[in-house]
Short mmCIF file of C-alpha atoms and ligand atoms in Angstrom, two decimals:
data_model
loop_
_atom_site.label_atom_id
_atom_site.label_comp_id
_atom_site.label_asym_id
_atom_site.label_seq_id
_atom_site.Cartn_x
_atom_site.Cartn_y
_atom_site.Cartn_z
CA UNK F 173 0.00 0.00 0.00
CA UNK F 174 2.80 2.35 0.90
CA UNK F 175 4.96 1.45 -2.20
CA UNK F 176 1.59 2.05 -4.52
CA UNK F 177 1.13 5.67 -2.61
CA UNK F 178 5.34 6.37 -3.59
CA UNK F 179 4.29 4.81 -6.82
CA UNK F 180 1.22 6.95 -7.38
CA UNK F 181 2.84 10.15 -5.78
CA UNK F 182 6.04 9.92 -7.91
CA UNK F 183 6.65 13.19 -10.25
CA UNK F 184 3.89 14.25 -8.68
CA UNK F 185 3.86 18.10 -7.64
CA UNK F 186 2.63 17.98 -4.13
CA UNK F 187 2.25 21.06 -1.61
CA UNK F 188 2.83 24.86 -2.16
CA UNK F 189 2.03 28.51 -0.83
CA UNK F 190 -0.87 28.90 -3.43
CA UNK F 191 -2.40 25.15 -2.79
CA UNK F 192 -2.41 26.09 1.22
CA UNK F 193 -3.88 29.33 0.24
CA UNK F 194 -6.45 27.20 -1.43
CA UNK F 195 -7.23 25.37 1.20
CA UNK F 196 -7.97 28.19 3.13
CA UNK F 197 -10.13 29.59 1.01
CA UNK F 198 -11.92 26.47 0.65
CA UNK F 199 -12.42 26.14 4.73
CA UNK F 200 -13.42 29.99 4.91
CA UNK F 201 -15.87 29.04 2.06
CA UNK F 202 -17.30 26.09 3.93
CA UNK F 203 -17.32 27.63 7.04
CA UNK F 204 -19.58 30.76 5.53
CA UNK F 205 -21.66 28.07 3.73
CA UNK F 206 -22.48 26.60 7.18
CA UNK F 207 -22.88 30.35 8.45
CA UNK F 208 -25.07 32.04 5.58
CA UNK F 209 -26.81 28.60 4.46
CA UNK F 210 -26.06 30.07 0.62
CA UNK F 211 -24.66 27.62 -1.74
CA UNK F 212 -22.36 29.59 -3.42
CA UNK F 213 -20.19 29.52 -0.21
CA UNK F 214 -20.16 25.63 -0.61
CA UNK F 215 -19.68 25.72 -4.43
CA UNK F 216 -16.09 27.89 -3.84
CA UNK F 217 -15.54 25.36 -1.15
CA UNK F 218 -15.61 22.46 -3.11
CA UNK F 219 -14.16 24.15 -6.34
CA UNK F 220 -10.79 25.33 -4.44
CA UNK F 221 -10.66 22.17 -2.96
CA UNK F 222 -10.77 20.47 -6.46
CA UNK F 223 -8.02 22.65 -7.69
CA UNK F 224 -6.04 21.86 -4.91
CA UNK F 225 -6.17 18.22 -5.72
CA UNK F 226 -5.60 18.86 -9.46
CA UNK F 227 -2.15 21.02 -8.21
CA UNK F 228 -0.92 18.93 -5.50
CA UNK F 229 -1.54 15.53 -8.32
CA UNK F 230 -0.47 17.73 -11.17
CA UNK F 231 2.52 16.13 -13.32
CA UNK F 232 2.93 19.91 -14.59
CA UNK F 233 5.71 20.71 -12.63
CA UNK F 234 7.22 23.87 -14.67
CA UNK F 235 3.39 24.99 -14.89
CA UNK F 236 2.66 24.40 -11.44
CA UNK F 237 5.96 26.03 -10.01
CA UNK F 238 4.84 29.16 -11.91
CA UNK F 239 1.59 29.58 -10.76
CA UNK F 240 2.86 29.52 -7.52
CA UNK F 241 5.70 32.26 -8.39
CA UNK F 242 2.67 34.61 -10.10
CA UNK F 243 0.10 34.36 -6.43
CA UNK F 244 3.61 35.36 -4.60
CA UNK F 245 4.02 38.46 -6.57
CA UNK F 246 0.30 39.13 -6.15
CA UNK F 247 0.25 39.14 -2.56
CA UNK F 248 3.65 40.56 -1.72
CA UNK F 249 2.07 43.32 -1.57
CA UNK F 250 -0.39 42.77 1.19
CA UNK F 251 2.26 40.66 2.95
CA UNK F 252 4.48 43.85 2.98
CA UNK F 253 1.98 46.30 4.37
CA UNK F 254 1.27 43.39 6.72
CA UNK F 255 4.43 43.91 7.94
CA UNK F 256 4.52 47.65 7.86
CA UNK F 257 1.36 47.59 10.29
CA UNK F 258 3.24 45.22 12.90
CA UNK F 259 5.83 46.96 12.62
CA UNK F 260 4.45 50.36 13.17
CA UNK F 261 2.15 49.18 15.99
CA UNK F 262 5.24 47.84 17.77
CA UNK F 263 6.89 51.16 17.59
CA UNK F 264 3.67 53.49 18.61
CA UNK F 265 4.20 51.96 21.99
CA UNK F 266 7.65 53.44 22.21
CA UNK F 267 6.93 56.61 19.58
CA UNK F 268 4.74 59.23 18.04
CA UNK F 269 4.59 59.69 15.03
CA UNK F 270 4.14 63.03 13.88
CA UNK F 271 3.85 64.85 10.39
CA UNK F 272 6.03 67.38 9.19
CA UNK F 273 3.14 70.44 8.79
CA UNK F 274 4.91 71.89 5.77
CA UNK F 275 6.73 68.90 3.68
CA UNK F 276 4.01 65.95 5.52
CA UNK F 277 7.21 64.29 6.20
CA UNK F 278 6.73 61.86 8.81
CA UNK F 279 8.62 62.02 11.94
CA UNK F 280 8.81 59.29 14.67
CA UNK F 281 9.55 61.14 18.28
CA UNK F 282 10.80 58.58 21.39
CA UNK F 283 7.23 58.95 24.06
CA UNK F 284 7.57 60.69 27.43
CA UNK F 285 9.61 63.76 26.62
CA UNK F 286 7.15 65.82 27.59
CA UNK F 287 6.72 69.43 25.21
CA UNK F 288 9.32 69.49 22.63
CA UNK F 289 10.51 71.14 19.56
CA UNK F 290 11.05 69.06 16.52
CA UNK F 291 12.78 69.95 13.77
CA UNK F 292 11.94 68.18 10.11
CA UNK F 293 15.13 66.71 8.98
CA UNK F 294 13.35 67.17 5.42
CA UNK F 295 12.46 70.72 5.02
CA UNK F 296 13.95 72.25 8.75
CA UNK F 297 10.82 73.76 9.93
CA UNK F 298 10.09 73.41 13.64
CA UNK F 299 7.22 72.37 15.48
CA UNK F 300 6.11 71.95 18.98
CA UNK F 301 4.36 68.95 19.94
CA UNK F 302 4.00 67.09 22.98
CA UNK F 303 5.47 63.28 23.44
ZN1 LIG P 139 9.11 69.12 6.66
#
């Protein structure tokens, strides 16, 4: 049984980012299905899942491998502003950020300073704010 499975999985493509993507999508799509009672829910359920089968069985490698490549590039940018947001959460705890009122440069000022003057290293005007 195991050597058939090796058998039947050889050249096979198997798992990527976009198939466990996928599979997400087809839970979420479930899940609302069972929520909402609509049937459309279920039918982008079971049609991810299908395509996640066909990927994960596909012999296609060079097809496959670019698929994959092309939802990367279409969600790098959502992962980077992801990590933008963490990252500028994280640092409101420790900083303001303020705007430069002339140039709209932004400015990030250590907290607890109490009233001070900050000076825009982009244009030099000076502001007053407190921290
Ligand atoms: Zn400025």
């Amino acid at each position: 049984m195991k050597e058939k499975l090796r058998r039947f999985m050889y050249g096979r493509y198997g798992m990527d980012q976009f198939s466990r993507f996928l599979i997400t999508i087809s839970l979420i799509g479930f899940i609302l299905s069972l929520l909402t009672g609509r049937e459309i829910f279920y039918l982008i359920g079971v049609l991810a899942l299908i395509y996640t089968y066909f990927r994960v069985f596909s012999k296609n490698r060079n097809k496959r491998i670019a698929e994959n490549q092309k939802y990367w590039q279409m969600t790098n940018r959502f992962r980077t502003s992801w990590e933008r947001f963490k990252r500028d959460s994280a640092q409101r705890k420790t900083h303001h950020i303020y705007k430069c009122p002339t140039c709209s440069q932004k400015i990030r000022v250590p907290r607890g300073k109490g009233r001070i003057e900050i000076t825009c290293p982009k244009c030099g005007t000076k502001f007053i704010k407190n921290s």
